[in-house]
Amino acid sequence: MAIQKPFSKTQIFLFLIVLVNVAVFVTSKSTIEPCSNADSCNALLGYTVYTELKVSEVASLFQIDPIALLTANAIDISYPDVENHILPSQLFLKVPITCSCVDGIRKSVSTHYKTRPSDTLASIADSVYSGLVSADQIREANSISDPSVLDVGQTLVVPLPCTCFNGTDNLLPAIYLSYVVSPEDTLAGIAARYLTTLTDLMNVNAMGSTAIKAADILAIPLPACASNFPKYAQDYGLMVPNGSYAITASHCLQCSCGPGSLNLYCQPASLAVSCSSMQCKNSNLIVGNVTVQQSGGGCNVTSCNYGGFVNGSIITTLSSSLQPRCPGKRIDAIMYCAAWLIKRNKTIEIGCTCRFLDIT
């Protein structure tokens, strides 16, 4: 994936587009990032489930891999038949998407929606896609002359907001979340929730004050762990938001980020798939293994690391270093998220802070 030089967030080129919601006569604003190259990046959408839906049904709304949806939200993919479990209405999810450069601005145009009886452009925009898009944007993207007439089964392009900003925030790796402001939100509250600052949010969104309104769409930078895989690797440019993980290398490896460290940590995934060797050369270690040995000068640490997926093979690298003190023992790199499974109706409820379990 080619890397585009970023537009400065303080430059005049960052502008706000005004979207008019005719139904309630409210003006909402969305941050738009200009672009000039045909590159893309990974981004996130803040999506509120509008009715009880299976994991696979939410993924289908955005045409993404259900596994990617689960890992973006730190849900353990080892649950039996997890893709068919039901997500409750009003659950907030982070939806991973590809953010492209289209007509000179960043947006995602890979989502398509097939209309159903009783659908209107407003219901699709405000309910099904939880305000991430407006009825007017759908109408314009599909050249609809009469928005009151929709054919059942008609396929619509759903343009969705996203930003890249070169995958950085204050020169550190970041993935951007497009977030729809709720009536009870304040900018300070949003900043605290996503571990950023008022100043940063205002700069990213070119805001002159802290005032926000319901239905505004903000770009929120989320700290992330960046990979350094070679450009010829299939997963080149892999970046994982803090507090989540990703499945890569043909579902063979799980790469996690934070919250204690913003260094990408990869280990074998729990999925039952056939994988190439994960062993580091000249050692008995496999990807994710670490050995420590106390010495007079500190602690000798040897680790087997993941270096990218190339032509069906898992690239491994063995690294050794002398550290002042031995690191804590990592029990397991998988996120332990309190995602309770109610087996009688296969509903997943999420209400926790995800964390790594370490012994120091």
C-alpha positions as MATLAB code, in Angstrom:
seq = 'MAIQKPFSKTQIFLFLIVLVNVAVFVTSKSTIEPCSNADSCNALLGYTVYTELKVSEVASLFQIDPIALLTANAIDISYPDVENHILPSQLFLKVPITCSCVDGIRKSVSTHYKTRPSDTLASIADSVYSGLVSADQIREANSISDPSVLDVGQTLVVPLPCTCFNGTDNLLPAIYLSYVVSPEDTLAGIAARYLTTLTDLMNVNAMGSTAIKAADILAIPLPACASNFPKYAQDYGLMVPNGSYAITASHCLQCSCGPGSLNLYCQPASLAVSCSSMQCKNSNLIVGNVTVQQSGGGCNVTSCNYGGFVNGSIITTLSSSLQPRCPGKRIDAIMYCAAWLIKRNKTIEIGCTCRFLDIT';
ca = [
       0.000    0.000    0.000;
       1.531    3.291   -1.077;
       1.948    5.952    1.589;
       0.726    9.409    0.729;
       2.316   12.481    2.269;
      -0.186   13.810    4.774;
      -2.036   17.067    4.553;
      -1.301   19.077    7.690;
      -4.266   19.024   10.014;
      -3.841   22.725   10.596;
      -3.828   23.554    6.922;
      -6.681   25.306    5.250;
      -7.156   22.230    3.048;
      -8.882   20.463    5.877;
     -12.426   21.655    5.648;
     -15.866   20.862    6.944;
     -18.698   19.731    4.754;
     -22.164   20.685    5.879;
     -24.852   18.059    5.601;
     -28.474   19.083    5.950;
     -30.900   16.712    7.608;
     -34.176   17.934    6.160;
     -36.353   15.744    8.354;
     -35.374   17.486   11.581;
     -33.912   20.696   10.191;
     -30.581   20.111   11.928;
     -27.241   20.913   10.346;
     -24.535   18.343   11.046;
     -20.868   18.528   10.216;
     -18.358   15.922    9.126;
     -14.588   16.201    8.835;
     -13.341   15.710    5.298;
      -9.746   14.886    4.381;
      -8.617   15.933    0.890;
      -6.423   13.475   -1.025;
      -4.731   13.232   -4.387;
      -3.346    9.691   -4.715;
      -5.114    6.416   -5.377;
      -3.919    4.938   -2.090;
      -5.954    3.660    0.837;
      -5.692    3.003    4.560;
      -7.434    1.075    7.288;
     -10.015    3.053    9.243;
     -12.855    2.457   11.698;
     -16.521    3.408   11.831;
     -18.327    3.918   15.124;
     -21.533    1.968   14.492;
     -24.571    1.490   16.751;
     -26.502   -1.715   16.042;
     -30.054   -0.650   15.126;
     -31.767   -3.953   15.958;
     -30.746   -7.399   17.141;
     -28.437   -8.781   14.463;
     -26.094  -11.722   14.117;
     -22.378  -10.974   13.960;
     -22.423  -12.160   10.345;
     -25.350   -9.848    9.517;
     -23.544   -6.767   10.817;
     -20.472   -7.801    8.847;
     -22.636   -8.242    5.746;
     -24.000   -4.683    6.091;
     -20.462   -3.411    5.520;
     -19.204   -6.304    3.355;
     -16.391   -7.161    5.751;
     -15.047  -10.394    7.227;
     -16.938  -11.292   10.445;
     -13.601  -12.226   12.010;
     -12.325   -8.692   11.349;
     -15.416   -7.253   13.064;
     -14.897   -9.453   16.111;
     -11.184   -8.749   16.472;
     -11.656   -4.986   16.044;
     -13.892   -5.140   19.114;
     -11.630   -7.503   21.088;
     -14.236  -10.274   21.092;
     -12.762  -13.746   21.501;
     -13.154  -15.579   18.184;
     -12.789  -18.980   19.863;
     -16.461  -19.008   20.944;
     -18.239  -21.879   19.156;
     -20.239  -20.642   16.170;
     -19.448  -17.052   17.191;
     -20.416  -15.598   13.794;
     -24.036  -16.623   14.351;
     -24.383  -15.154   17.813;
     -26.727  -12.212   18.200;
     -25.567   -8.702   19.022;
     -28.089   -6.660   21.030;
     -29.727   -3.507   19.726;
     -27.868   -0.260   20.560;
     -24.526   -2.036   21.011;
     -21.669    0.235   19.908;
     -19.113   -1.408   17.621;
     -15.965   -0.394   15.803;
     -16.308   -1.493   12.176;
     -13.058   -1.859   10.197;
     -13.190   -0.510    6.648;
     -10.864    0.458    3.828;
     -10.635    4.225    3.387;
     -10.021    5.233   -0.234;
      -9.391    8.438   -2.151;
     -12.479    9.164   -4.268;
     -13.046   12.388   -6.207;
     -10.355   14.142   -4.211;
     -11.580   13.281   -0.705;
     -11.318   10.364    1.693;
     -14.349    8.102    1.835;
     -15.307    4.455    1.754;
     -17.394    3.403   -1.236;
     -17.093   -0.372   -0.894;
     -20.363   -0.758    1.034;
     -23.524   -1.686   -0.855;
     -27.045   -2.113    0.476;
     -29.946   -4.030   -1.075;
     -33.244   -2.276   -0.387;
     -36.120   -3.980    1.399;
     -39.860   -3.234    1.577;
     -40.620   -0.037    3.531;
     -37.034    1.237    3.170;
     -36.504    4.942    2.570;
     -33.241    6.767    2.043;
     -33.725    8.386    5.446;
     -34.313    5.072    7.237;
     -31.301    3.495    5.545;
     -29.079    6.430    6.478;
     -30.331    7.199    9.985;
     -31.310    3.753   11.232;
     -29.563    0.973    9.317;
     -26.245    2.861    9.129;
     -26.785    4.792   12.398;
     -26.253    8.274   10.965;
     -22.853    7.579    9.415;
     -24.260    8.757    6.092;
     -27.074   11.118    5.091;
     -30.016   10.454    2.802;
     -28.725   13.159    0.449;
     -25.319   11.498    0.231;
     -26.896    8.178   -0.725;
     -29.113    9.931   -3.273;
     -26.157   11.704   -4.882;
     -23.925    8.617   -4.885;
     -26.593    6.657   -6.756;
     -27.930    9.474   -9.010;
     -31.454    9.033   -7.655;
     -33.775   11.647   -9.137;
     -36.841   10.780   -7.042;
     -35.840    9.675   -3.517;
     -39.438    8.767   -2.705;
     -39.311    5.876   -5.179;
     -37.064    2.934   -4.264;
     -37.365   -0.443   -5.930;
     -37.266   -3.432   -3.588;
     -34.002   -5.279   -4.167;
     -32.278   -2.218   -5.603;
     -28.551   -2.133   -4.794;
     -27.306    1.186   -3.450;
     -23.779    2.451   -2.923;
     -23.452    3.707    0.661;
     -20.636    6.286    0.919;
     -19.189    6.244    4.415;
     -16.925    8.785    6.144;
     -13.303    8.002    6.922;
      -9.911    9.635    7.328;
      -6.312    8.449    7.082;
      -4.007   11.396    7.870;
      -1.125    9.148    6.813;
      -1.812    6.780    9.704;
      -0.305    9.120   12.282;
      -1.318   11.514   15.020;
       1.353   13.791   16.457;
       3.905   11.666   14.548;
       2.775    8.461   16.296;
       0.901    5.531   14.663;
      -2.864    6.008   14.726;
      -6.048    4.681   13.161;
      -8.962    7.087   12.796;
     -12.475    6.357   14.029;
     -15.448    8.131   12.420;
     -17.727    8.819   15.375;
     -21.343   10.033   15.275;
     -21.967   12.472   18.128;
     -24.827   11.553   20.483;
     -27.083   14.159   22.171;
     -25.442   13.545   25.559;
     -21.855   13.800   24.259;
     -19.384   16.549   25.081;
     -16.040   16.984   23.368;
     -14.256   16.618   26.712;
     -16.114   13.380   27.397;
     -15.230   11.974   23.974;
     -11.572   12.930   24.455;
     -11.469   11.176   27.831;
     -13.209    8.067   26.505;
     -10.729    7.631   23.668;
      -7.608    8.651   25.621;
      -6.898   11.769   23.609;
      -7.055   15.503   24.364;
      -9.424   18.339   23.591;
      -6.666   20.124   21.693;
      -5.946   17.084   19.549;
      -9.616   16.544   18.682;
     -10.028   20.210   17.819;
      -6.933   20.196   15.601;
      -7.863   16.982   13.805;
     -11.397   18.223   13.129;
     -10.455   21.870   12.398;
     -12.720   23.122   15.179;
     -12.730   26.693   16.388;
     -14.505   25.820   19.640;
     -15.455   22.796   21.714;
     -19.114   23.038   20.680;
     -20.523   19.886   19.080;
     -24.024   18.834   18.082;
     -25.810   15.527   17.825;
     -25.236   13.883   14.421;
     -21.892   15.634   13.871;
     -19.269   13.139   12.712;
     -15.842   13.485   14.304;
     -12.538   11.928   13.304;
     -10.983   10.462   16.450;
      -7.333    9.326   16.439;
      -6.818    5.994   18.194;
      -3.254    5.050   19.208;
      -2.118    1.984   17.300;
       0.658   -0.568   16.957;
       2.332   -0.410   13.553;
       4.086   -3.279   11.791;
       7.323   -3.013    9.847;
       6.721   -5.792    7.336;
       8.375   -5.522    3.898;
       6.357   -3.985    1.070;
       6.101   -7.322   -0.712;
       4.313   -8.923    2.267;
       0.589   -9.521    1.824;
      -0.079   -7.838    5.163;
       2.254   -4.898    4.566;
       1.087   -1.857    6.496;
      -0.780   -3.877    9.148;
      -1.784   -1.555   11.971;
      -3.793   -2.583   15.026;
      -5.653   -0.085   17.262;
      -4.786   -0.044   20.941;
      -6.938   -2.495   22.894;
      -7.735   -4.822   19.997;
      -6.166   -7.455   17.799;
      -6.121   -8.638   14.184;
      -5.964  -12.008   12.467;
      -3.448  -12.225    9.636;
      -1.297  -14.676    7.652;
      -4.296  -16.537    6.241;
      -5.915  -16.767    9.705;
      -2.776  -18.349   11.197;
      -1.543  -15.500   13.392;
      -3.095  -13.127   15.879;
      -1.415   -9.734   16.330;
      -2.396   -7.715   19.405;
      -1.872   -4.140   20.536;
      -1.652   -2.710   24.061;
      -2.914   -1.526   26.321;
       0.341   -1.594   28.277;
       2.560   -1.260   25.223;
       2.183    0.031   21.681;
       4.481   -2.668   20.309;
       2.747   -5.167   18.023;
       2.764   -8.668   19.520;
       1.959  -11.670   17.321;
       1.337  -15.295   18.244;
      -0.432  -18.323   16.708;
      -4.177  -17.782   16.324;
      -6.739  -20.104   17.874;
      -8.427  -20.895   14.560;
      -8.173  -24.452   13.229;
      -6.429  -23.835    9.914;
      -3.416  -25.308    8.151;
      -0.383  -23.035    8.504;
       3.197  -22.897    7.321;
       6.036  -23.190    9.828;
       6.124  -20.532   12.547;
       9.497  -21.585   13.963;
      12.432  -19.200   13.993;
      15.572  -20.538   12.319;
      18.382  -21.787   14.555;
      16.085  -21.969   17.573;
      13.289  -23.967   19.155;
      11.105  -20.876   19.438;
       7.949  -20.210   17.434;
       6.313  -16.842   16.792;
       5.355  -15.235   20.083;
       7.818  -17.207   22.220;
      10.184  -15.275   24.481;
      13.030  -16.563   26.646;
      14.730  -14.577   29.395;
      17.979  -15.203   31.225;
      19.194  -13.126   34.140;
      22.823  -12.065   33.941;
      25.158   -9.812   35.833;
      24.676   -7.049   33.281;
      20.893   -7.255   33.146;
      18.517   -9.622   31.381;
      19.125  -11.405   28.083;
      15.847  -11.510   26.155;
      15.409  -13.642   23.031;
      12.173  -13.563   21.056;
      10.746  -15.097   17.895;
       8.886  -12.390   15.997;
       6.529  -12.276   13.028;
       7.892  -10.554    9.928;
       5.025  -10.700    7.424;
       3.156  -13.145    5.170;
       4.934  -13.715    1.851;
       3.800  -16.135   -0.878;
       1.958  -18.321    1.605;
       4.863  -18.465    4.053;
       5.139  -16.966    7.529;
       8.336  -14.933    7.819;
      10.002  -15.129   11.226;
      12.882  -13.210   12.793;
      14.898  -14.092   15.880;
      15.993  -11.148   18.002;
      18.124  -10.891   21.130;
      18.700   -7.944   23.419;
      20.149   -7.076   26.808;
      17.635   -5.245   28.990;
      18.100   -3.620   32.419;
      15.467   -5.901   33.957;
      13.599   -8.981   32.881;
      10.116   -8.290   31.496;
       7.010   -9.640   33.175;
       5.728  -12.984   32.028;
       2.987  -12.651   29.455;
       0.409  -15.282   30.298;
      -1.463  -14.871   27.055;
      -1.514  -12.168   24.437;
      -5.177  -12.598   23.605;
      -7.444   -9.839   24.807;
      -9.496  -10.896   27.794;
     -12.679   -9.012   27.158;
     -15.684   -9.604   29.378;
     -17.960  -10.655   26.551;
     -20.656  -12.681   28.224;
     -22.346  -15.358   26.157;
     -26.017  -15.972   26.931;
     -26.414  -19.436   25.486;
     -30.185  -19.648   25.518;
     -30.525  -17.003   22.810;
     -26.920  -16.776   21.633;
     -26.600  -13.117   22.524;
     -23.240  -11.460   23.075;
     -23.159   -8.555   25.495;
     -20.014   -6.481   25.769;
     -19.382   -4.305   28.780;
     -15.777   -4.286   29.834;
     -12.296   -2.952   29.523;
     -10.060   -5.299   27.576;
      -6.637   -5.971   28.948;
      -3.567   -8.156   28.722;
      -2.824  -10.371   31.689;
       0.820   -9.979   32.678;
       2.777  -11.010   35.724;
       5.434   -8.501   36.733;
];
